[in-house]
Each structure stands twice: as C-alpha cells, then as structure tokens.
PDB file of C-alpha atoms and ligand atoms in Angstrom:
ATOM      1  CA  MET A   1      -0.811  44.699  19.681  1.00 95.00           C
ATOM      2  CA  LEU A   2      -2.402  48.175  21.604  1.00 98.00           C
ATOM      3  CA  GLU A   3       0.443  50.219  23.711  1.00 98.00           C
ATOM      4  CA  LYS A   4      -1.327  52.427  26.749  1.00 98.00           C
ATOM      5  CA  THR A   5       0.705  54.310  29.239  1.00 98.00           C
ATOM      6  CA  SER A   6      -0.648  54.304  32.744  1.00 98.00           C
ATOM      7  CA  CYS A   7      -0.255  57.445  34.964  1.00 98.00           C
ATOM      8  CA  CYS A   8      -0.511  58.104  38.691  1.00 98.00           C
ATOM      9  CA  LYS A   9      -2.277  60.170  41.320  1.00 98.00           C
ATOM     10  CA  VAL A  10      -1.773  62.598  44.295  1.00 98.00           C
ATOM     11  CA  ASN A  11      -3.566  63.061  47.222  1.00 98.00           C
ATOM     12  CA  LEU A  12      -3.871  66.361  47.863  1.00 98.00           C
ATOM     13  CA  LEU A  13      -6.484  65.624  50.836  1.00 98.00           C
ATOM     14  CA  LEU A  14      -7.755  62.471  52.610  1.00 98.00           C
ATOM     15  CA  ASN A  15     -10.419  63.555  54.994  1.00 98.00           C
ATOM     16  CA  ILE A  16     -11.779  59.963  57.006  1.00 98.00           C
ATOM     17  CA  LEU A  17     -15.275  60.148  57.851  1.00 98.00           C
ATOM     18  CA  GLY A  18     -15.607  57.097  59.756  1.00 97.00           C
ATOM     19  CA  LYS A  19     -15.623  53.361  59.839  1.00 96.00           C
ATOM     20  CA  ARG A  20     -17.893  51.752  57.619  1.00 96.00           C
ATOM     21  CA  ALA A  21     -19.096  48.550  58.670  1.00 96.00           C
ATOM     22  CA  ASP A  22     -17.731  46.107  56.598  1.00 95.00           C
ATOM     23  CA  GLY A  23     -14.344  46.867  57.366  1.00 95.00           C
ATOM     24  CA  PHE A  24     -13.785  49.511  54.460  1.00 97.00           C
ATOM     25  CA  HIS A  25     -13.579  53.292  56.143  1.00 98.00           C
ATOM     26  CA  ASP A  26     -15.766  56.662  54.701  1.00 98.00           C
ATOM     27  CA  LEU A  27     -13.833  59.496  52.546  1.00 98.00           C
ATOM     28  CA  GLU A  28     -13.651  62.743  51.075  1.00 98.00           C
ATOM     29  CA  THR A  29     -10.374  63.089  48.596  1.00 98.00           C
ATOM     30  CA  VAL A  30      -9.226  65.396  46.234  1.00 98.00           C
ATOM     31  CA  MET A  31      -7.368  63.388  43.827  1.00 98.00           C
ATOM     32  CA  HIS A  32      -4.583  64.566  41.029  1.00 98.00           C
ATOM     33  CA  PRO A  33      -3.388  62.963  38.077  1.00 98.00           C
ATOM     34  CA  VAL A  34       0.213  62.654  38.143  1.00 97.00           C
ATOM     35  CA  ALA A  35       2.103  62.214  34.815  1.00 96.00           C
ATOM     36  CA  LEU A  36       4.742  59.914  36.114  1.00 97.00           C
ATOM     37  CA  CYS A  37       3.479  56.886  34.507  1.00 98.00           C
ATOM     38  CA  ASP A  38       4.225  52.821  33.432  1.00 98.00           C
ATOM     39  CA  ARG A  39       3.462  51.779  29.733  1.00 98.00           C
ATOM     40  CA  LEU A  40       1.563  48.834  28.932  1.00 98.00           C
ATOM     41  CA  VAL A  41       1.044  46.799  25.973  1.00 98.00           C
ATOM     42  CA  PHE A  42      -1.669  43.796  25.503  1.00 98.00           C
ATOM     43  CA  GLU A  43      -1.294  41.558  22.487  1.00 98.00           C
ATOM     44  CA  ARG A  44      -4.263  38.794  22.031  1.00 96.00           C
ATOM     45  CA  SER A  45      -2.884  35.190  21.819  1.00 92.00           C
ATOM     46  CA  GLY A  46      -4.143  31.816  22.405  1.00 88.00           C
ATOM     47  CA  ALA A  47      -5.593  30.959  25.862  1.00 88.00           C
ATOM     48  CA  GLY A  48      -5.852  32.242  28.999  1.00 94.00           C
ATOM     49  CA  ILE A  49      -3.391  35.801  30.588  1.00 97.00           C
ATOM     50  CA  ARG A  50      -0.027  36.063  30.793  1.00 97.00           C
ATOM     51  CA  LEU A  51       1.991  39.223  32.011  1.00 98.00           C
ATOM     52  CA  ALA A  52       6.026  39.585  31.936  1.00 98.00           C
ATOM     53  CA  CYS A  53       6.664  42.761  34.085  1.00 98.00           C
ATOM     54  CA  SER A  54      10.227  44.363  34.498  1.00 98.00           C
ATOM     55  CA  ASP A  55      10.113  44.700  38.067  1.00 96.00           C
ATOM     56  CA  PRO A  56      11.176  41.193  39.194  1.00 96.00           C
ATOM     57  CA  ARG A  57       9.938  41.956  42.382  1.00 94.00           C
ATOM     58  CA  LEU A  58       6.057  41.945  40.953  1.00 97.00           C
ATOM     59  CA  PRO A  59       4.562  38.879  40.953  1.00 97.00           C
ATOM     60  CA  VAL A  60       3.035  38.287  37.402  1.00 98.00           C
ATOM     61  CA  ASN A  61       0.624  35.496  38.536  1.00 97.00           C
ATOM     62  CA  SER A  62      -3.263  36.479  40.256  1.00 97.00           C
ATOM     63  CA  LYS A  63      -1.209  38.277  42.925  1.00 97.00           C
ATOM     64  CA  ASN A  64      -1.141  40.717  40.393  1.00 98.00           C
ATOM     65  CA  LEU A  65      -3.749  43.558  40.562  1.00 98.00           C
ATOM     66  CA  VAL A  66      -2.763  43.082  36.056  1.00 98.00           C
ATOM     67  CA  VAL A  67      -3.530  39.848  36.069  1.00 98.00           C
ATOM     68  CA  GLN A  68      -6.924  40.061  38.438  1.00 98.00           C
ATOM     69  CA  ALA A  69      -8.395  42.809  36.078  1.00 98.00           C
ATOM     70  CA  ALA A  70      -8.047  40.375  33.052  1.00 98.00           C
ATOM     71  CA  ALA A  71      -9.597  37.644  34.447  1.00 97.00           C
ATOM     72  CA  LEU A  72     -12.599  39.669  35.607  1.00 98.00           C
ATOM     73  CA  PHE A  73     -12.829  41.306  32.490  1.00 98.00           C
ATOM     74  CA  ALA A  74     -12.562  38.017  30.837  1.00 97.00           C
ATOM     75  CA  LYS A  75     -14.999  36.138  32.626  1.00 97.00           C
ATOM     76  CA  THR A  76     -17.377  38.741  33.121  1.00 98.00           C
ATOM     77  CA  ALA A  77     -17.557  39.264  28.786  1.00 97.00           C
ATOM     78  CA  GLY A  78     -17.931  35.583  28.760  1.00 96.00           C
ATOM     79  CA  LEU A  79     -14.701  35.354  26.161  1.00 95.00           C
ATOM     80  CA  GLY A  80     -13.855  31.912  25.197  1.00 88.00           C
ATOM     81  CA  CYS A  81     -11.099  29.668  25.975  1.00 83.00           C
ATOM     82  CA  GLY A  82      -9.239  31.100  22.608  1.00 88.00           C
ATOM     83  CA  ASP A  83      -9.217  34.722  24.078  1.00 92.00           C
ATOM     84  CA  GLY A  84      -6.003  34.948  25.311  1.00 95.00           C
ATOM     85  CA  VAL A  85      -3.823  37.938  26.151  1.00 98.00           C
ATOM     86  CA  ARG A  86      -0.081  38.333  26.332  1.00 98.00           C
ATOM     87  CA  ILE A  87       0.201  41.640  28.895  1.00 98.00           C
ATOM     88  CA  LEU A  88       3.931  43.660  29.646  1.00 98.00           C
ATOM     89  CA  LEU A  89       4.119  46.000  31.945  1.00 98.00           C
ATOM     90  CA  GLN A  90       7.557  48.431  32.544  1.00 98.00           C
ATOM     91  CA  LYS A  91       7.218  49.940  36.036  1.00 98.00           C
ATOM     92  CA  HIS A  92       8.399  53.160  36.580  1.00 97.00           C
ATOM     93  CA  ILE A  93       5.985  54.475  39.342  1.00 98.00           C
ATOM     94  CA  PRO A  94       7.115  53.272  42.849  1.00 97.00           C
ATOM     95  CA  VAL A  95       4.890  50.294  44.765  1.00 95.00           C
ATOM     96  CA  ALA A  96       2.983  50.710  47.982  1.00 95.00           C
ATOM     97  CA  ALA A  97       3.999  54.041  47.527  1.00 97.00           C
ATOM     98  CA  GLY A  98       0.679  56.136  47.658  1.00 98.00           C
ATOM     99  CA  LEU A  99       0.649  56.846  44.027  1.00 98.00           C
ATOM    100  CA  GLY A 100      -1.783  54.017  42.756  1.00 98.00           C
ATOM    101  CA  GLY A 101       0.615  53.056  40.532  1.00 98.00           C
ATOM    102  CA  GLY A 102      -1.243  49.044  40.806  1.00 98.00           C
ATOM    103  CA  SER A 103      -4.726  50.697  40.699  1.00 98.00           C
ATOM    104  CA  ALA A 104      -3.785  52.801  37.843  1.00 98.00           C
ATOM    105  CA  ASN A 105      -2.506  49.243  35.545  1.00 98.00           C
ATOM    106  CA  ALA A 106      -5.584  47.783  36.202  1.00 98.00           C
ATOM    107  CA  ALA A 107      -7.973  50.300  35.170  1.00 98.00           C
ATOM    108  CA  THR A 108      -5.721  50.534  32.254  1.00 98.00           C
ATOM    109  CA  THR A 109      -6.234  47.214  31.709  1.00 98.00           C
ATOM    110  CA  LEU A 110      -9.669  47.231  32.105  1.00 98.00           C
ATOM    111  CA  LEU A 111      -9.917  50.017  29.183  1.00 98.00           C
ATOM    112  CA  ALA A 112      -7.259  47.741  27.359  1.00 98.00           C
ATOM    113  CA  MET A 113      -9.356  44.592  27.357  1.00 98.00           C
ATOM    114  CA  ASN A 114     -12.326  45.957  26.103  1.00 98.00           C
ATOM    115  CA  GLU A 115     -10.245  47.808  22.435  1.00 98.00           C
ATOM    116  CA  LEU A 116      -9.151  44.967  22.339  1.00 97.00           C
ATOM    117  CA  PHE A 117     -12.030  42.862  21.837  1.00 97.00           C
ATOM    118  CA  GLY A 118     -14.039  44.970  20.414  1.00 97.00           C
ATOM    119  CA  HIS A 119     -15.955  47.023  23.087  1.00 98.00           C
ATOM    120  CA  PRO A 120     -18.045  44.053  24.525  1.00 98.00           C
ATOM    121  CA  LEU A 121     -18.851  45.692  27.801  1.00 98.00           C
ATOM    122  CA  PRO A 122     -20.420  49.429  28.826  1.00 98.00           C
ATOM    123  CA  ALA A 123     -18.788  52.046  30.822  1.00 98.00           C
ATOM    124  CA  GLY A 124     -20.712  51.417  33.664  1.00 98.00           C
ATOM    125  CA  LYS A 125     -19.296  47.728  33.855  1.00 98.00           C
ATOM    126  CA  LEU A 126     -16.171  48.842  33.565  1.00 98.00           C
ATOM    127  CA  GLU A 127     -16.717  51.313  36.863  1.00 98.00           C
ATOM    128  CA  GLU A 128     -18.607  48.334  38.462  1.00 98.00           C
ATOM    129  CA  LEU A 129     -15.661  45.868  37.892  1.00 98.00           C
ATOM    130  CA  ALA A 130     -12.542  48.678  38.409  1.00 98.00           C
ATOM    131  CA  ALA A 131     -14.442  48.926  42.050  1.00 98.00           C
ATOM    132  CA  THR A 132     -14.373  45.644  42.684  1.00 98.00           C
ATOM    133  CA  LEU A 133     -10.782  45.755  42.031  1.00 98.00           C
ATOM    134  CA  GLY A 134     -10.321  48.067  44.683  1.00 98.00           C
ATOM    135  CA  SER A 135     -11.331  51.955  45.856  1.00 98.00           C
ATOM    136  CA  ASP A 136      -8.469  53.412  44.026  1.00 97.00           C
ATOM    137  CA  VAL A 137      -9.356  51.965  40.152  1.00 98.00           C
ATOM    138  CA  PRO A 138     -12.286  53.975  39.623  1.00 98.00           C
ATOM    139  CA  PHE A 139     -10.609  57.219  39.239  1.00 98.00           C
ATOM    140  CA  PHE A 140      -7.949  55.470  36.775  1.00 98.00           C
ATOM    141  CA  LEU A 141     -10.820  54.884  34.312  1.00 98.00           C
ATOM    142  CA  GLN A 142     -10.601  59.054  33.378  1.00 98.00           C
ATOM    143  CA  THR A 143      -8.047  61.193  32.697  1.00 97.00           C
ATOM    144  CA  LYS A 144      -9.364  64.740  35.529  1.00 98.00           C
ATOM    145  CA  PRO A 145      -8.543  65.574  38.865  1.00 98.00           C
ATOM    146  CA  ALA A 146     -11.283  64.397  41.107  1.00 98.00           C
ATOM    147  CA  LEU A 147     -13.762  64.706  44.729  1.00 98.00           C
ATOM    148  CA  ALA A 148     -13.866  60.783  45.414  1.00 98.00           C
ATOM    149  CA  THR A 149     -16.023  59.582  47.972  1.00 98.00           C
ATOM    150  CA  GLY A 150     -17.212  56.651  49.337  1.00 98.00           C
ATOM    151  CA  ARG A 151     -14.570  54.013  50.182  1.00 98.00           C
ATOM    152  CA  GLY A 152     -12.943  56.181  47.839  1.00 98.00           C
ATOM    153  CA  GLN A 153     -14.689  54.833  44.189  1.00 98.00           C
ATOM    154  CA  ILE A 154     -17.515  56.575  43.789  1.00 98.00           C
ATOM    155  CA  ILE A 155     -15.917  59.667  40.980  1.00 98.00           C
ATOM    156  CA  GLN A 156     -17.193  62.885  40.378  1.00 98.00           C
ATOM    157  CA  PRO A 157     -14.704  64.840  37.834  1.00 98.00           C
ATOM    158  CA  LEU A 158     -12.884  67.984  38.162  1.00 98.00           C
ATOM    159  CA  GLU A 159     -11.944  70.939  35.986  1.00 98.00           C
ATOM    160  CA  PRO A 160      -8.105  71.581  35.900  1.00 97.00           C
ATOM    161  CA  PHE A 161      -7.106  73.456  39.496  1.00 98.00           C
ATOM    162  CA  PRO A 162      -6.097  76.997  38.307  1.00 97.00           C
ATOM    163  CA  ALA A 163      -4.247  77.751  41.218  1.00 97.00           C
ATOM    164  CA  LEU A 164      -2.163  74.166  40.040  1.00 97.00           C
ATOM    165  CA  ARG A 165      -0.768  75.769  37.119  1.00 96.00           C
ATOM    166  CA  GLY A 166       2.240  75.989  36.004  1.00 94.00           C
ATOM    167  CA  VAL A 167       3.554  74.296  39.210  1.00 97.00           C
ATOM    168  CA  SER A 168       5.306  71.350  39.620  1.00 97.00           C
ATOM    169  CA  VAL A 169       4.865  68.262  41.652  1.00 97.00           C
ATOM    170  CA  VAL A 170       8.346  67.513  43.205  1.00 97.00           C
ATOM    171  CA  LEU A 171       7.511  63.418  44.564  1.00 98.00           C
ATOM    172  CA  ALA A 172      10.157  61.992  46.890  1.00 98.00           C
ATOM    173  CA  HIS A 173      10.131  58.298  48.328  1.00 98.00           C
ATOM    174  CA  PRO A 174      11.903  57.069  50.745  1.00 97.00           C
ATOM    175  CA  GLY A 175      13.142  53.184  48.846  1.00 94.00           C
ATOM    176  CA  PHE A 176      10.572  51.457  51.265  1.00 96.00           C
ATOM    177  CA  GLY A 177       6.728  50.886  50.653  1.00 96.00           C
ATOM    178  CA  VAL A 178       4.295  51.415  53.199  1.00 97.00           C
ATOM    179  CA  SER A 179       1.064  48.893  53.372  1.00 97.00           C
ATOM    180  CA  THR A 180      -2.013  50.493  52.941  1.00 97.00           C
ATOM    181  CA  PRO A 181      -4.177  47.680  55.031  1.00 97.00           C
ATOM    182  CA  TRP A 182      -1.788  48.121  57.670  1.00 98.00           C
ATOM    183  CA  ALA A 183      -1.879  52.006  57.537  1.00 98.00           C
ATOM    184  CA  TYR A 184      -5.651  51.701  57.441  1.00 98.00           C
ATOM    185  CA  HIS A 185      -5.817  49.608  60.806  1.00 97.00           C
ATOM    186  CA  GLN A 186      -3.514  51.784  63.052  1.00 98.00           C
ATOM    187  CA  LEU A 187      -6.064  53.824  62.698  1.00 97.00           C
ATOM    188  CA  ALA A 188      -7.436  52.594  65.852  1.00 96.00           C
ATOM    189  CA  ASN A 189      -5.248  54.362  67.638  1.00 97.00           C
ATOM    190  CA  PHE A 190      -5.578  57.970  66.397  1.00 98.00           C
ATOM    191  CA  PRO A 191      -9.700  58.309  67.054  1.00 96.00           C
ATOM    192  CA  SER A 192      -9.210  61.499  66.235  1.00 96.00           C
ATOM    193  CA  SER A 193      -7.871  61.110  62.633  1.00 98.00           C
ATOM    194  CA  VAL A 194     -10.998  59.126  61.682  1.00 98.00           C
ATOM    195  CA  GLU A 195     -13.513  61.439  63.199  1.00 97.00           C
ATOM    196  CA  GLY A 196     -13.050  64.336  59.907  1.00 98.00           C
ATOM    197  CA  LYS A 197     -15.606  66.554  59.627  1.00 97.00           C
ATOM    198  CA  PRO A 198     -17.200  66.208  55.711  1.00 97.00           C
ATOM    199  CA  GLY A 199     -16.485  69.462  53.623  1.00 98.00           C
ATOM    200  CA  ARG A 200     -12.731  69.962  53.836  1.00 98.00           C
ATOM    201  CA  ALA A 201     -12.920  68.440  50.274  1.00 98.00           C
ATOM    202  CA  GLN A 202     -15.207  70.738  48.942  1.00 98.00           C
ATOM    203  CA  ARG A 203     -13.204  73.663  50.167  1.00 98.00           C
ATOM    204  CA  LEU A 204      -9.929  72.399  49.370  1.00 98.00           C
ATOM    205  CA  ILE A 205     -11.456  72.955  45.814  1.00 98.00           C
ATOM    206  CA  ASN A 206     -13.138  75.840  45.963  1.00 98.00           C
ATOM    207  CA  LEU A 207      -9.429  77.589  47.674  1.00 98.00           C
ATOM    208  CA  LEU A 208      -7.693  75.682  44.489  1.00 98.00           C
ATOM    209  CA  GLN A 209     -10.052  78.035  41.660  1.00 97.00           C
ATOM    210  CA  ALA A 210      -7.836  81.416  43.175  1.00 95.00           C
ATOM    211  CA  SER A 211      -4.475  80.881  44.582  1.00 95.00           C
ATOM    212  CA  LEU A 212      -1.936  77.881  46.222  1.00 97.00           C
ATOM    213  CA  ALA A 213      -0.960  80.271  48.821  1.00 96.00           C
ATOM    214  CA  ALA A 214      -4.486  80.766  49.841  1.00 96.00           C
ATOM    215  CA  ALA A 215      -5.033  77.131  49.565  1.00 98.00           C
ATOM    216  CA  ALA A 216      -2.176  75.788  51.202  1.00 98.00           C
ATOM    217  CA  PRO A 217      -3.105  75.538  54.440  1.00 97.00           C
ATOM    218  CA  GLU A 218      -6.201  73.518  53.346  1.00 98.00           C
ATOM    219  CA  PHE A 219      -4.353  70.445  52.371  1.00 98.00           C
ATOM    220  CA  TYR A 220      -4.955  67.624  55.099  1.00 98.00           C
ATOM    221  CA  ASN A 221      -4.225  63.801  54.888  1.00 98.00           C
ATOM    222  CA  ALA A 222      -5.460  61.703  57.807  1.00 98.00           C
ATOM    223  CA  LEU A 223      -3.199  58.405  56.513  1.00 98.00           C
ATOM    224  CA  GLU A 224      -0.239  60.384  58.025  1.00 98.00           C
ATOM    225  CA  ALA A 225      -0.938  60.480  61.506  1.00 98.00           C
ATOM    226  CA  PRO A 226      -0.072  56.812  61.807  1.00 98.00           C
ATOM    227  CA  VAL A 227       2.460  56.504  59.062  1.00 98.00           C
ATOM    228  CA  LEU A 228       4.721  59.405  60.235  1.00 98.00           C
ATOM    229  CA  ARG A 229       4.739  58.176  63.574  1.00 98.00           C
ATOM    230  CA  LYS A 230       6.155  55.144  62.678  1.00 98.00           C
ATOM    231  CA  TYR A 231       8.608  56.719  59.875  1.00 98.00           C
ATOM    232  CA  PRO A 232       9.625  59.772  60.806  1.00 98.00           C
ATOM    233  CA  LEU A 233      11.989  60.399  57.754  1.00 98.00           C
ATOM    234  CA  LEU A 234       8.266  61.535  55.891  1.00 98.00           C
ATOM    235  CA  GLU A 235       8.318  63.813  58.364  1.00 98.00           C
ATOM    236  CA  LEU A 236      11.494  65.251  57.636  1.00 98.00           C
ATOM    237  CA  PHE A 237      11.070  65.105  53.908  1.00 98.00           C
ATOM    238  CA  GLN A 238       7.964  67.557  54.315  1.00 98.00           C
ATOM    239  CA  GLU A 239       9.920  70.100  56.903  1.00 98.00           C
ATOM    240  CA  PHE A 240      12.931  69.994  54.010  1.00 98.00           C
ATOM    241  CA  PHE A 241      10.477  70.659  51.468  1.00 98.00           C
ATOM    242  CA  ARG A 242       9.240  73.628  53.207  1.00 98.00           C
ATOM    243  CA  GLU A 243      12.316  75.513  54.319  1.00 97.00           C
ATOM    244  CA  ASN A 244      13.695  75.258  50.578  1.00 96.00           C
ATOM    245  CA  GLY A 245      10.162  77.241  49.864  1.00 95.00           C
ATOM    246  CA  ALA A 246       7.402  74.847  48.467  1.00 97.00           C
ATOM    247  CA  PRO A 247       4.080  76.173  49.929  1.00 97.00           C
ATOM    248  CA  VAL A 248       2.166  72.550  50.374  1.00 98.00           C
ATOM    249  CA  SER A 249       3.725  68.868  51.266  1.00 98.00           C
ATOM    250  CA  LEU A 250       2.215  65.927  52.305  1.00 98.00           C
ATOM    251  CA  MET A 251       2.436  62.413  51.804  1.00 98.00           C
ATOM    252  CA  SER A 252       0.084  60.442  49.277  1.00 98.00           C
ATOM    253  CA  GLY A 253      -2.289  58.428  49.714  1.00 98.00           C
ATOM    254  CA  SER A 254      -1.372  55.907  53.132  1.00 98.00           C
ATOM    255  CA  GLY A 255       2.149  56.568  52.010  1.00 97.00           C
ATOM    256  CA  SER A 256       5.050  56.462  51.486  1.00 97.00           C
ATOM    257  CA  ALA A 257       5.670  58.706  48.786  1.00 98.00           C
ATOM    258  CA  THR A 258       5.587  62.675  49.924  1.00 98.00           C
ATOM    259  CA  PHE A 259       5.163  64.898  47.712  1.00 98.00           C
ATOM    260  CA  ALA A 260       5.324  68.797  47.554  1.00 98.00           C
ATOM    261  CA  LEU A 261       3.886  71.373  44.923  1.00 98.00           C
ATOM    262  CA  VAL A 262       6.423  74.034  43.881  1.00 97.00           C
ATOM    263  CA  PRO A 263       5.528  76.961  41.402  1.00 95.00           C
ATOM    264  CA  GLY A 264       8.115  76.926  38.304  1.00 91.00           C
ATOM    265  CA  ARG A 265      10.074  74.219  36.762  1.00 92.00           C
ATOM    266  CA  GLU A 266      13.109  75.315  37.824  1.00 94.00           C
ATOM    267  CA  ALA A 267      12.653  76.342  41.157  1.00 95.00           C
ATOM    268  CA  ALA A 268      11.150  72.776  41.309  1.00 96.00           C
ATOM    269  CA  GLY A 269      14.982  71.207  39.635  1.00 95.00           C
ATOM    270  CA  THR A 270      16.609  73.566  42.274  1.00 95.00           C
ATOM    271  CA  MET A 271      15.054  71.779  45.531  1.00 96.00           C
ATOM    272  CA  LEU A 272      15.213  68.070  43.669  1.00 95.00           C
ATOM    273  CA  GLU A 273      19.225  68.898  43.948  1.00 95.00           C
ATOM    274  CA  LYS A 274      19.540  70.148  47.315  1.00 96.00           C
ATOM    275  CA  PHE A 275      17.214  66.851  48.435  1.00 97.00           C
ATOM    276  CA  ARG A 276      19.626  64.785  47.291  1.00 96.00           C
ATOM    277  CA  VAL A 277      22.370  66.043  48.308  1.00 96.00           C
ATOM    278  CA  LYS A 278      21.187  65.699  52.598  1.00 97.00           C
ATOM    279  CA  PHE A 279      18.970  62.526  51.736  1.00 97.00           C
ATOM    280  CA  GLY A 280      21.312  60.867  49.397  1.00 93.00           C
ATOM    281  CA  PRO A 281      21.102  58.208  46.585  1.00 88.00           C
ATOM    282  CA  GLY A 282      18.273  55.618  48.381  1.00 90.00           C
ATOM    283  CA  CYS A 283      15.531  57.841  47.890  1.00 96.00           C
ATOM    284  CA  TRP A 284      14.005  57.943  44.236  1.00 96.00           C
ATOM    285  CA  THR A 285      13.013  61.292  42.814  1.00 97.00           C
ATOM    286  CA  ALA A 286      10.699  62.615  39.994  1.00 96.00           C
ATOM    287  CA  VAL A 287       9.730  65.845  38.891  1.00 96.00           C
ATOM    288  CA  VAL A 288       6.667  66.242  37.591  1.00 95.00           C
ATOM    289  CA  PRO A 289       4.376  68.452  35.587  1.00 90.00           C
ATOM    290  CA  SER A 290       1.210  69.090  37.245  1.00 90.00           C
ATOM    291  CA  ASN A 291      -0.559  69.503  33.772  1.00 77.00           C
ATOM    292  CA  SER A 292      -3.277  71.628  35.724  1.00 75.00           C
TER     293      SER A 292
HETATM  294  O1  C5P B 301      -9.687  48.747  48.027  1.00 96.60           O
HETATM  295  P1  C5P B 301      -8.243  48.792  48.329  1.00 96.60           P
HETATM  296  O2  C5P B 301      -7.528  47.262  48.578  1.00 96.60           O
HETATM  297  O3  C5P B 301      -7.253  49.867  48.020  1.00 96.60           O
HETATM  298  O4  C5P B 301      -8.176  48.469  50.090  1.00 96.60           O
HETATM  299  C1  C5P B 301      -6.825  48.096  50.941  1.00 96.60           C
HETATM  300  C2  C5P B 301      -7.453  47.840  52.226  1.00 96.60           C
HETATM  301  O5  C5P B 301      -7.324  49.841  52.882  1.00 96.60           O
HETATM  302  C3  C5P B 301      -8.817  47.436  52.615  1.00 96.60           C
HETATM  303  O6  C5P B 301      -8.374  45.838  52.813  1.00 96.60           O
HETATM  304  C4  C5P B 301      -8.900  48.283  54.059  1.00 96.60           C
HETATM  305  O7  C5P B 301      -8.333  47.520  54.791  1.00 96.60           O
HETATM  306  C5  C5P B 301      -8.107  49.871  53.708  1.00 96.60           C
HETATM  307  N1  C5P B 301      -9.086  50.988  53.430  1.00 96.60           N
HETATM  308  C6  C5P B 301     -10.188  51.250  53.679  1.00 96.60           C
HETATM  309  N2  C5P B 301     -10.821  52.342  53.309  1.00 96.60           N
HETATM  310  C7  C5P B 301     -11.062  52.664  52.497  1.00 96.60           C
HETATM  311  C8  C5P B 301      -9.803  52.275  51.459  1.00 96.60           C
HETATM  312  C9  C5P B 301      -9.184  51.369  51.590  1.00 96.60           C
HETATM  313  O8  C5P B 301      -9.834  50.912  55.484  1.00 96.60           O
HETATM  314  N3  C5P B 301     -11.810  53.631  51.964  1.00 96.60           N
END
C-alpha cells in the first residue's frame, strides 16, 4: 500500500501571449504550490484500475484524470493483465476551482504507479505522459514554485520567493465551479487579454525576490476578464480582501477560486472570519501558509 498527498497551486500571474493553431493558448504563468492537499492511497490488486472517491459528485470511471493517468501509465510501461491497482481518492481541494486539484491527482498517480511497479519509466517519460493528460499536470510532478510556458506544460522550477516568507494564502471558493475550456473560449470576446506582452512573469519573479508590497501591482490573470464579467461575485471577493488589508487578491487559473496573500497567520485568520460573516456559509474558505 502506498499513501500520497496531492497538493494544489495558485497562479500568481497568468499572461496569455496568443492563440495557437492547435486551439490552445501560449502563456507564461507563475505557479505556486499550496499545501491544501487531497490524499490518495494506492494498492496493487488483481486486474484493471478501480477508483473509489470520497466525493460522490466525481466520476470514478475513465472521465476521472486519476483513472486516465493510471491507464496511460499501464499502457506505456507495458504492465500485464494481472498488474491491477486499487486507488482511493480523498478530496479536500475544491473541484473546477482553478487550483489544479484534478491535475495534481493525475501527477500523483503517475508518480505512485511508477513507485508501485518498480520504476519502469524514467522521469522524462513521466513528464511526457503528464503533458498529454493536461497542461497543468507536469507542474505537479515537482514541488517548487515554477515558471510555466508553452501551453503551461514547460516547467522551470524556481526557489521559494523571499517576498512570500511568512505570508499566508487565503482561499475562497464561491460554491460553484468554472469550466476551463469555457473560460478560454470566452477570450474570443476579450482580444486584448490574448495579446499579453512576454516578460511580465519574469518581472514578477524578480520583484518577488524583494518585497510583497513592491511586487503587488504585477500580479495578473488574463482569464479574469471573461470570468469576472460572468461572475461579479468573484470581483466582490477581491474587493473585500483588498479593503481588509490584503496587498494582493486574484483569481487562480480559470477560477472560481480567489486567493489573497496576507502577511501573518493571525491577520489572515481575522480576515477570514470577517469574510465568512459577510459572504455566508455557502462559500468554502481556507488559510494555508505559503511555505516560502
Ligand atoms: O490542458 P487542459 O486539459 O487543462 O486544457 C483544458 C482546456 O483549456 C483546453 O481544451 C483548452 O480549451 C483550454 N486551454 C487553452 N490553452 C492553454 C491551456 C488550456 O486554451 N494553455
């Protein structure tokens, strides 16, 4: 039996540089790991791939990225008919939230399968498989902050950012999800959001070597244009966090999760209590140390 945690991310910056011929978008994004984690348990058993999940709303068939990752691994590694696996997925990360929970689960599954079956695949092959499962999946094969380019699958790991030392990540989820393909599709109505100038990611990375206050104006997410237009509540979340002293508040990925960066755990806790009073129990919230 093999037990693994599978943690999520926020995008500190997501700059879209253009639309590609294959329908994806070229981007530069700064991804930061967040220690809010799902738990996965893997066990070799009989034939086939069987998934059980704590959240009954999630599919446990080949629609689930965990099953897709295990099947792709089995095929690529040439596992035999008797090389089955039983997987238990305990969800804590909100779904369709822009936090990369499903992608993280897929990456964790690739790593766990490789461990469970005696490391038949080298790291480079796992990276290749991860990229075919989803643009975000390669990031989760490693644990550092990273600059991601291409469609998000080319990962350059970075050292923890000094400006985020002692900073808490406050997460808020409105209780509904946003579809990633929908968000990207809507960009057709927001042409300037698809014409980002390259270099913004590196500028933010440079500023994060010093102070959060100096870096704050550089945080940016091009997908906010379509998503906030449709869901103005998410804009109210950001306004609330800024008015209550957060130097940074932004949507993560394609949403619907909003995050705020707050110096100090106590200030973050107080802010969250006020948030709950204002927005009510329908919203999911969490405070996580940035680990930088
Ligand atoms: O790669 P992933 O499966 O996460 O992508 C989901 C959808 O998001 C894609 O089908 C595409 O519509 C959109 N997408 C995009 N450009 C990216 C990443 C995702 O257009 N760089």
